[in-house]
PDB file of N, CA and C in Angstrom:
ATOM      1  N   UNK A1071       0.826  -1.204   0.000  1.00  0.00           N
ATOM      2  CA  UNK A1071       0.000   0.000   0.000  1.00  0.00           C
ATOM      3  C   UNK A1071       0.863   1.257   0.000  1.00  0.00           C
ATOM      4  N   UNK A1072       0.256   2.315  -0.407  1.00  0.00           N
ATOM      5  CA  UNK A1072       0.907   3.619  -0.375  1.00  0.00           C
ATOM      6  C   UNK A1072       0.026   4.582   0.403  1.00  0.00           C
ATOM      7  N   UNK A1073       0.634   5.654   0.870  1.00  0.00           N
ATOM      8  CA  UNK A1073      -0.098   6.682   1.603  1.00  0.00           C
ATOM      9  C   UNK A1073       0.169   8.038   0.982  1.00  0.00           C
ATOM     10  N   UNK A1074      -0.813   8.904   1.070  1.00  0.00           N
ATOM     11  CA  UNK A1074      -0.638  10.300   0.676  1.00  0.00           C
ATOM     12  C   UNK A1074      -1.123  11.162   1.834  1.00  0.00           C
ATOM     13  N   UNK A1075      -0.608  12.370   1.879  1.00  0.00           N
ATOM     14  CA  UNK A1075      -1.066  13.324   2.880  1.00  0.00           C
ATOM     15  C   UNK A1075      -1.937  14.344   2.170  1.00  0.00           C
ATOM     16  N   UNK A1076      -3.186  14.423   2.564  1.00  0.00           N
ATOM     17  CA  UNK A1076      -4.056  15.485   2.056  1.00  0.00           C
ATOM     18  C   UNK A1076      -3.845  16.679   2.980  1.00  0.00           C
ATOM     19  N   UNK A1077      -3.130  17.676   2.460  1.00  0.00           N
ATOM     20  CA  UNK A1077      -2.762  18.824   3.290  1.00  0.00           C
ATOM     21  C   UNK A1077      -3.971  19.731   3.505  1.00  0.00           C
ATOM     22  N   UNK A1078      -4.573  20.162   2.413  1.00  0.00           N
ATOM     23  CA  UNK A1078      -5.748  21.042   2.463  1.00  0.00           C
ATOM     24  C   UNK A1078      -6.597  20.804   1.230  1.00  0.00           C
ATOM     25  N   UNK A1079      -7.848  21.236   1.289  1.00  0.00           N
ATOM     26  CA  UNK A1079      -8.705  21.221   0.104  1.00  0.00           C
ATOM     27  C   UNK A1079      -9.240  22.635  -0.099  1.00  0.00           C
ATOM     28  N   UNK A1080      -9.412  22.965  -1.362  1.00  0.00           N
ATOM     29  CA  UNK A1080      -9.918  24.285  -1.734  1.00  0.00           C
ATOM     30  C   UNK A1080     -10.984  24.143  -2.803  1.00  0.00           C
ATOM     31  N   UNK A1081     -11.937  25.056  -2.799  1.00  0.00           N
ATOM     32  CA  UNK A1081     -12.906  25.148  -3.895  1.00  0.00           C
ATOM     33  C   UNK A1081     -12.278  25.915  -5.059  1.00  0.00           C
ATOM     34  N   UNK A1082     -11.337  26.809  -4.730  1.00  0.00           N
ATOM     35  CA  UNK A1082     -10.734  27.677  -5.732  1.00  0.00           C
ATOM     36  C   UNK A1082      -9.391  27.116  -6.208  1.00  0.00           C
ATOM     37  N   UNK A1083      -9.270  26.934  -7.520  1.00  0.00           N
ATOM     38  CA  UNK A1083      -8.054  26.356  -8.092  1.00  0.00           C
ATOM     39  C   UNK A1083      -6.825  27.226  -7.818  1.00  0.00           C
ATOM     40  N   UNK A1084      -6.986  28.533  -7.846  1.00  0.00           N
ATOM     41  CA  UNK A1084      -5.849  29.434  -7.608  1.00  0.00           C
ATOM     42  C   UNK A1084      -5.274  29.252  -6.201  1.00  0.00           C
ATOM     43  N   UNK A1085      -6.142  29.077  -5.216  1.00  0.00           N
ATOM     44  CA  UNK A1085      -5.675  28.833  -3.844  1.00  0.00           C
ATOM     45  C   UNK A1085      -4.877  27.530  -3.777  1.00  0.00           C
ATOM     46  N   UNK A1086      -5.388  26.510  -4.454  1.00  0.00           N
ATOM     47  CA  UNK A1086      -4.700  25.215  -4.481  1.00  0.00           C
ATOM     48  C   UNK A1086      -3.331  25.358  -5.141  1.00  0.00           C
ATOM     49  N   UNK A1087      -3.271  26.117  -6.230  1.00  0.00           N
ATOM     50  CA  UNK A1087      -1.997  26.308  -6.936  1.00  0.00           C
ATOM     51  C   UNK A1087      -0.983  27.059  -6.075  1.00  0.00           C
ATOM     52  N   UNK A1088      -1.462  28.027  -5.303  1.00  0.00           N
ATOM     53  CA  UNK A1088      -0.559  28.779  -4.414  1.00  0.00           C
ATOM     54  C   UNK A1088       0.056  27.854  -3.367  1.00  0.00           C
ATOM     55  N   UNK A1089      -0.783  27.059  -2.713  1.00  0.00           N
ATOM     56  CA  UNK A1089      -0.281  26.144  -1.684  1.00  0.00           C
ATOM     57  C   UNK A1089       0.645  25.105  -2.298  1.00  0.00           C
ATOM     58  N   UNK A1090       0.279  24.588  -3.457  1.00  0.00           N
ATOM     59  CA  UNK A1090       1.121  23.623  -4.157  1.00  0.00           C
ATOM     60  C   UNK A1090       2.486  24.234  -4.446  1.00  0.00           C
ATOM     61  N   UNK A1091       2.482  25.492  -4.894  1.00  0.00           N
ATOM     62  CA  UNK A1091       3.731  26.186  -5.205  1.00  0.00           C
ATOM     63  C   UNK A1091       4.659  26.297  -4.011  1.00  0.00           C
ATOM     64  N   UNK A1092       4.092  26.479  -2.837  1.00  0.00           N
ATOM     65  CA  UNK A1092       4.892  26.568  -1.608  1.00  0.00           C
ATOM     66  C   UNK A1092       5.410  25.183  -1.203  1.00  0.00           C
ATOM     67  N   UNK A1093       4.534  24.193  -1.237  1.00  0.00           N
ATOM     68  CA  UNK A1093       4.885  22.850  -0.760  1.00  0.00           C
ATOM     69  C   UNK A1093       5.883  22.133  -1.661  1.00  0.00           C
ATOM     70  N   UNK A1094       5.837  22.406  -2.956  1.00  0.00           N
ATOM     71  CA  UNK A1094       6.651  21.617  -3.885  1.00  0.00           C
ATOM     72  C   UNK A1094       8.152  21.833  -3.720  1.00  0.00           C
ATOM     73  N   UNK A1095       8.550  22.900  -3.017  1.00  0.00           N
ATOM     74  CA  UNK A1095       9.980  23.096  -2.770  1.00  0.00           C
ATOM     75  C   UNK A1095      10.539  22.067  -1.800  1.00  0.00           C
ATOM     76  N   UNK A1096       9.735  21.624  -0.862  1.00  0.00           N
ATOM     77  CA  UNK A1096      10.209  20.689   0.160  1.00  0.00           C
ATOM     78  C   UNK A1096       9.611  19.291   0.065  1.00  0.00           C
ATOM     79  N   UNK A1097       8.546  19.158  -0.699  1.00  0.00           N
ATOM     80  CA  UNK A1097       7.828  17.876  -0.735  1.00  0.00           C
ATOM     81  C   UNK A1097       7.427  17.511  -2.158  1.00  0.00           C
ATOM     82  N   UNK A1098       7.059  16.247  -2.320  1.00  0.00           N
ATOM     83  CA  UNK A1098       6.497  15.762  -3.575  1.00  0.00           C
ATOM     84  C   UNK A1098       5.010  16.111  -3.568  1.00  0.00           C
ATOM     85  N   UNK A1099       4.680  17.309  -4.011  1.00  0.00           N
ATOM     86  CA  UNK A1099       3.300  17.800  -3.902  1.00  0.00           C
ATOM     87  C   UNK A1099       2.579  17.718  -5.243  1.00  0.00           C
ATOM     88  N   UNK A1100       1.288  17.516  -5.181  1.00  0.00           N
ATOM     89  CA  UNK A1100       0.461  17.539  -6.393  1.00  0.00           C
ATOM     90  C   UNK A1100      -0.960  17.939  -6.020  1.00  0.00           C
ATOM     91  N   UNK A1101      -1.734  18.259  -7.046  1.00  0.00           N
ATOM     92  CA  UNK A1101      -3.132  18.656  -6.844  1.00  0.00           C
ATOM     93  C   UNK A1101      -4.027  17.612  -7.496  1.00  0.00           C
ATOM     94  N   UNK A1102      -5.021  17.159  -6.765  1.00  0.00           N
ATOM     95  CA  UNK A1102      -6.014  16.234  -7.330  1.00  0.00           C
ATOM     96  C   UNK A1102      -7.362  16.947  -7.317  1.00  0.00           C
ATOM     97  N   UNK A1103      -7.992  16.973  -8.484  1.00  0.00           N
ATOM     98  CA  UNK A1103      -9.299  17.628  -8.611  1.00  0.00           C
ATOM     99  C   UNK A1103     -10.402  16.590  -8.507  1.00  0.00           C
ATOM    100  N   UNK A1104     -11.430  16.906  -7.726  1.00  0.00           N
ATOM    101  CA  UNK A1104     -12.594  16.034  -7.596  1.00  0.00           C
ATOM    102  C   UNK A1104     -13.777  16.722  -8.266  1.00  0.00           C
ATOM    103  N   UNK A1105     -14.069  16.348  -9.521  1.00  0.00           N
ATOM    104  CA  UNK A1105     -15.115  17.049 -10.276  1.00  0.00           C
ATOM    105  C   UNK A1105     -16.506  16.931  -9.662  1.00  0.00           C
ATOM    106  N   UNK A1106     -16.809  15.794  -9.056  1.00  0.00           N
ATOM    107  CA  UNK A1106     -18.147  15.592  -8.491  1.00  0.00           C
ATOM    108  C   UNK A1106     -18.435  16.624  -7.391  1.00  0.00           C
ATOM    109  N   UNK A1107     -17.466  16.806  -6.507  1.00  0.00           N
ATOM    110  CA  UNK A1107     -17.635  17.746  -5.392  1.00  0.00           C
ATOM    111  C   UNK A1107     -17.021  19.114  -5.675  1.00  0.00           C
ATOM    112  N   UNK A1108     -16.379  19.221  -6.831  1.00  0.00           N
ATOM    113  CA  UNK A1108     -15.761  20.483  -7.272  1.00  0.00           C
ATOM    114  C   UNK A1108     -14.798  21.062  -6.244  1.00  0.00           C
ATOM    115  N   UNK A1109     -13.807  20.247  -5.853  1.00  0.00           N
ATOM    116  CA  UNK A1109     -12.765  20.793  -4.983  1.00  0.00           C
ATOM    117  C   UNK A1109     -11.398  20.256  -5.394  1.00  0.00           C
ATOM    118  N   UNK A1110     -10.388  20.990  -4.979  1.00  0.00           N
ATOM    119  CA  UNK A1110      -8.999  20.673  -5.283  1.00  0.00           C
ATOM    120  C   UNK A1110      -8.312  20.238  -3.999  1.00  0.00           C
ATOM    121  N   UNK A1111      -7.719  19.071  -4.039  1.00  0.00           N
ATOM    122  CA  UNK A1111      -7.019  18.527  -2.887  1.00  0.00           C
ATOM    123  C   UNK A1111      -5.517  18.679  -3.119  1.00  0.00           C
ATOM    124  N   UNK A1112      -4.849  19.390  -2.214  1.00  0.00           N
ATOM    125  CA  UNK A1112      -3.395  19.534  -2.305  1.00  0.00           C
ATOM    126  C   UNK A1112      -2.791  18.414  -1.470  1.00  0.00           C
ATOM    127  N   UNK A1113      -1.976  17.591  -2.139  1.00  0.00           N
ATOM    128  CA  UNK A1113      -1.494  16.359  -1.509  1.00  0.00           C
ATOM    129  C   UNK A1113       0.010  16.213  -1.607  1.00  0.00           C
ATOM    130  N   UNK A1114       0.549  15.413  -0.701  1.00  0.00           N
ATOM    131  CA  UNK A1114       1.965  15.059  -0.715  1.00  0.00           C
ATOM    132  C   UNK A1114       2.074  13.556  -0.848  1.00  0.00           C
ATOM    133  N   UNK A1115       3.093  13.120  -1.572  1.00  0.00           N
ATOM    134  CA  UNK A1115       3.322  11.682  -1.695  1.00  0.00           C
ATOM    135  C   UNK A1115       3.387  11.245  -3.143  1.00  0.00           C
ATOM    136  N   UNK A1116       3.244   9.963  -3.370  1.00  0.00           N
ATOM    137  CA  UNK A1116       2.897   8.910  -2.407  1.00  0.00           C
ATOM    138  C   UNK A1116       4.094   8.469  -1.559  1.00  0.00           C
ATOM    139  N   UNK A1117       3.787   7.943  -0.401  1.00  0.00           N
ATOM    140  CA  UNK A1117       4.769   7.380   0.520  1.00  0.00           C
ATOM    141  C   UNK A1117       4.565   5.873   0.558  1.00  0.00           C
ATOM    142  N   UNK A1118       5.661   5.116   0.535  1.00  0.00           N
ATOM    143  CA  UNK A1118       5.546   3.664   0.685  1.00  0.00           C
ATOM    144  C   UNK A1118       5.614   3.288   2.165  1.00  0.00           C
ATOM    145  N   UNK A1119       6.104   4.213   2.976  1.00  0.00           N
ATOM    146  CA  UNK A1119       6.281   3.968   4.397  1.00  0.00           C
ATOM    147  C   UNK A1119       5.367   4.909   5.185  1.00  0.00           C
ATOM    148  N   UNK A1120       4.468   4.342   5.957  1.00  0.00           N
ATOM    149  CA  UNK A1120       3.507   5.174   6.693  1.00  0.00           C
ATOM    150  C   UNK A1120       4.194   6.061   7.734  1.00  0.00           C
ATOM    151  N   UNK A1121       5.274   5.574   8.335  1.00  0.00           N
ATOM    152  CA  UNK A1121       5.995   6.379   9.327  1.00  0.00           C
ATOM    153  C   UNK A1121       6.567   7.649   8.710  1.00  0.00           C
ATOM    154  N   UNK A1122       7.074   7.536   7.477  1.00  0.00           N
ATOM    155  CA  UNK A1122       7.584   8.722   6.772  1.00  0.00           C
ATOM    156  C   UNK A1122       6.447   9.718   6.532  1.00  0.00           C
ATOM    157  N   UNK A1123       5.299   9.201   6.140  1.00  0.00           N
ATOM    158  CA  UNK A1123       4.131  10.059   5.909  1.00  0.00           C
ATOM    159  C   UNK A1123       3.730  10.763   7.207  1.00  0.00           C
ATOM    160  N   UNK A1124       3.729  10.033   8.309  1.00  0.00           N
ATOM    161  CA  UNK A1124       3.373  10.619   9.608  1.00  0.00           C
ATOM    162  C   UNK A1124       4.354  11.718  10.011  1.00  0.00           C
ATOM    163  N   UNK A1125       5.636  11.490   9.740  1.00  0.00           N
ATOM    164  CA  UNK A1125       6.666  12.475  10.063  1.00  0.00           C
ATOM    165  C   UNK A1125       6.430  13.776   9.291  1.00  0.00           C
ATOM    166  N   UNK A1126       6.202  13.634   7.978  1.00  0.00           N
ATOM    167  CA  UNK A1126       5.947  14.818   7.147  1.00  0.00           C
ATOM    168  C   UNK A1126       4.625  15.484   7.523  1.00  0.00           C
ATOM    169  N   UNK A1127       3.642  14.677   7.893  1.00  0.00           N
ATOM    170  CA  UNK A1127       2.348  15.233   8.299  1.00  0.00           C
ATOM    171  C   UNK A1127       2.518  16.161   9.503  1.00  0.00           C
ATOM    172  N   UNK A1128       3.292  15.731  10.482  1.00  0.00           N
ATOM    173  CA  UNK A1128       3.516  16.559  11.677  1.00  0.00           C
ATOM    174  C   UNK A1128       4.215  17.866  11.318  1.00  0.00           C
ATOM    175  N   UNK A1129       5.223  17.784  10.434  1.00  0.00           N
ATOM    176  CA  UNK A1129       5.952  18.987  10.008  1.00  0.00           C
ATOM    177  C   UNK A1129       5.023  19.969   9.310  1.00  0.00           C
ATOM    178  N   UNK A1130       4.231  19.456   8.376  1.00  0.00           N
ATOM    179  CA  UNK A1130       3.322  20.299   7.592  1.00  0.00           C
ATOM    180  C   UNK A1130       2.247  20.916   8.486  1.00  0.00           C
ATOM    181  N   UNK A1131       1.692  20.117   9.389  1.00  0.00           N
ATOM    182  CA  UNK A1131       0.652  20.626  10.292  1.00  0.00           C
ATOM    183  C   UNK A1131       1.155  21.793  11.132  1.00  0.00           C
ATOM    184  N   UNK A1132       2.367  21.666  11.670  1.00  0.00           N
ATOM    185  CA  UNK A1132       2.849  22.748  12.530  1.00  0.00           C
ATOM    186  C   UNK A1132       3.327  23.944  11.711  1.00  0.00           C
ATOM    187  N   UNK A1133       3.943  23.699  10.562  1.00  0.00           N
ATOM    188  CA  UNK A1133       4.453  24.814   9.752  1.00  0.00           C
ATOM    189  C   UNK A1133       3.335  25.646   9.126  1.00  0.00           C
ATOM    190  N   UNK A1134       2.283  24.970   8.648  1.00  0.00           N
ATOM    191  CA  UNK A1134       1.221  25.672   7.918  1.00  0.00           C
ATOM    192  C   UNK A1134      -0.084  25.798   8.705  1.00  0.00           C
ATOM    193  N   UNK A1135      -0.086  25.320   9.946  1.00  0.00           N
ATOM    194  CA  UNK A1135      -1.281  25.403  10.800  1.00  0.00           C
ATOM    195  C   UNK A1135      -2.508  24.785  10.121  1.00  0.00           C
ATOM    196  N   UNK A1136      -2.317  23.565   9.627  1.00  0.00           N
ATOM    197  CA  UNK A1136      -3.405  22.828   8.969  1.00  0.00           C
ATOM    198  C   UNK A1136      -3.649  21.534   9.735  1.00  0.00           C
ATOM    199  N   UNK A1137      -4.771  20.905   9.446  1.00  0.00           N
ATOM    200  CA  UNK A1137      -5.070  19.584   9.995  1.00  0.00           C
ATOM    201  C   UNK A1137      -5.129  18.616   8.821  1.00  0.00           C
ATOM    202  N   UNK A1138      -3.962  18.172   8.388  1.00  0.00           N
ATOM    203  CA  UNK A1138      -3.894  17.288   7.231  1.00  0.00           C
ATOM    204  C   UNK A1138      -4.359  15.879   7.597  1.00  0.00           C
ATOM    205  N   UNK A1139      -4.637  15.096   6.559  1.00  0.00           N
ATOM    206  CA  UNK A1139      -5.096  13.720   6.754  1.00  0.00           C
ATOM    207  C   UNK A1139      -4.190  12.777   5.977  1.00  0.00           C
ATOM    208  N   UNK A1140      -3.935  11.617   6.551  1.00  0.00           N
ATOM    209  CA  UNK A1140      -3.217  10.584   5.809  1.00  0.00           C
ATOM    210  C   UNK A1140      -4.254   9.654   5.204  1.00  0.00           C
ATOM    211  N   UNK A1141      -4.094   9.416   3.908  1.00  0.00           N
ATOM    212  CA  UNK A1141      -5.048   8.587   3.171  1.00  0.00           C
ATOM    213  C   UNK A1141      -4.302   7.411   2.562  1.00  0.00           C
ATOM    214  N   UNK A1142      -4.831   6.209   2.772  1.00  0.00           N
ATOM    215  CA  UNK A1142      -4.236   5.016   2.169  1.00  0.00           C
ATOM    216  C   UNK A1142      -4.751   4.889   0.738  1.00  0.00           C
ATOM    217  N   UNK A1143      -3.827   4.693  -0.190  1.00  0.00           N
ATOM    218  CA  UNK A1143      -4.222   4.498  -1.588  1.00  0.00           C
ATOM    219  C   UNK A1143      -3.668   3.167  -2.065  1.00  0.00           C
ATOM    220  N   UNK A1144      -4.359   2.555  -3.009  1.00  0.00           N
ATOM    221  CA  UNK A1144      -3.887   1.261  -3.491  1.00  0.00           C
ATOM    222  C   UNK A1144      -2.863   1.427  -4.610  1.00  0.00           C
ATOM    223  N   UNK A1145      -2.970   2.498  -5.360  1.00  0.00           N
ATOM    224  CA  UNK A1145      -2.094   2.714  -6.514  1.00  0.00           C
ATOM    225  C   UNK A1145      -1.605   4.156  -6.504  1.00  0.00           C
ATOM    226  N   UNK A1146      -0.282   4.369  -6.591  1.00  0.00           N
ATOM    227  CA  UNK A1146       0.181   5.755  -6.640  1.00  0.00           C
ATOM    228  C   UNK A1146      -0.226   6.436  -7.941  1.00  0.00           C
ATOM    229  N   UNK A1147      -0.538   7.717  -7.857  1.00  0.00           N
ATOM    230  CA  UNK A1147      -0.897   8.494  -9.054  1.00  0.00           C
ATOM    231  C   UNK A1147       0.363   8.816  -9.834  1.00  0.00           C
ATOM    232  N   UNK A1148       0.255   8.781 -11.140  1.00  0.00           N
ATOM    233  CA  UNK A1148       1.427   9.094 -11.977  1.00  0.00           C
ATOM    234  C   UNK A1148       1.444  10.548 -12.348  1.00  0.00           C
TER     235      UNK A1148
END
């Protein structure tokens, strides 16, 4: 299994792009769009090791004052 960190979600694509732009300097960041609910999820990963994901989650939460979530995925996004 792999894990990703969902850092934040936005309705506005520009907000998602701004956060992605900041995160991508230190992390493997990407944006996933959910057309059904019309929101943009800014994510980090994928991680093959859950402990690594947890470590980065703690760093991101304290640095950006967010409540990120770790999500288990079966297949990493390309």
